Amino acid sequence: GEVESPTAGADVAVIGGVIAAVVFILICLLVVMVRYMYRHKGTYHTNEAKGTEFAESADAALKNDPALQEAVDESKKEYFI
């Protein structure tokens, strides 16, 4: 027969431990990714001016926005449908 060396069992244990650690880390990453995707589903942020959704017209909404006050020229108005 073949004689096993005393370190053969230790080598198998180290390899098994490394594989178990890698699998554990992958499972943790998967859980974190699924949780993140579930919590952030369908959310997005826009750069629209705050409070303009209740304005009676586009002109009023632009006039009330402090960031666009100097950018609006009364003679050059464009409307996009």
XYZ file of C-alpha atoms in Angstrom:
81
model
C 0.000 0.000 0.000
C 0.544 3.612 -0.192
C 1.557 5.515 2.936
C -0.015 8.930 3.511
C 2.204 11.691 4.801
C 1.130 13.307 8.082
C 0.702 16.709 6.376
C -1.758 15.443 3.746
C -4.726 15.866 6.135
C -3.599 19.385 7.052
C -3.280 20.366 3.393
C -6.824 19.193 2.677
C -8.103 21.090 5.722
C -6.396 24.333 4.611
C -7.744 24.022 1.063
C -11.237 23.275 2.417
C -11.049 26.280 4.743
C -10.007 28.622 1.931
C -12.809 27.353 -0.305
C -15.334 27.748 2.531
C -14.131 31.311 3.191
C -14.423 32.262 -0.490
C -17.933 30.795 -0.705
C -18.943 32.656 2.475
C -17.645 35.969 1.109
C -19.471 35.442 -2.197
C -22.731 34.694 -0.390
C -22.322 37.839 1.746
C -21.684 39.967 -1.348
C -24.732 38.490 -3.050
C -26.920 39.282 -0.031
C -25.634 42.874 0.109
C -26.203 43.378 -3.641
C -29.738 41.958 -3.531
C -30.590 44.110 -0.503
C -29.200 47.240 -2.209
C -31.080 46.540 -5.445
C -34.326 45.906 -3.543
C -34.067 49.097 -1.474
C -33.135 51.353 -4.411
C -35.601 49.970 -6.898
C -37.193 52.700 -9.009
C -35.653 55.669 -7.240
C -33.999 58.453 -9.139
C -33.144 62.077 -8.516
C -33.833 64.948 -10.871
C -32.416 68.431 -11.058
C -35.796 70.102 -11.323
C -36.465 73.192 -9.310
C -38.199 72.611 -5.985
C -41.742 73.889 -5.655
C -42.379 74.393 -9.355
C -44.812 71.490 -9.716
C -47.659 73.691 -8.427
C -46.966 76.666 -10.685
C -49.798 77.719 -12.970
C -47.573 77.992 -16.048
C -44.044 77.311 -17.259
C -43.271 81.032 -17.135
C -44.278 81.287 -13.500
C -42.227 78.236 -12.615
C -39.119 79.656 -14.270
C -39.577 83.112 -12.787
C -39.846 81.717 -9.263
C -36.714 79.566 -9.545
C -33.797 81.532 -8.025
C -31.184 79.477 -9.920
C -32.634 80.480 -13.275
C -33.601 84.089 -12.582
C -30.801 85.674 -14.601
C -30.842 82.940 -17.269
C -34.414 83.634 -18.415
C -34.661 86.168 -21.201
C -38.215 87.374 -21.801
C -37.647 87.923 -25.528
C -36.395 84.383 -26.240
C -38.866 81.878 -24.853
C -38.939 78.338 -26.164
C -41.456 75.673 -25.291
C -40.892 71.989 -25.934
C -43.745 69.553 -26.181
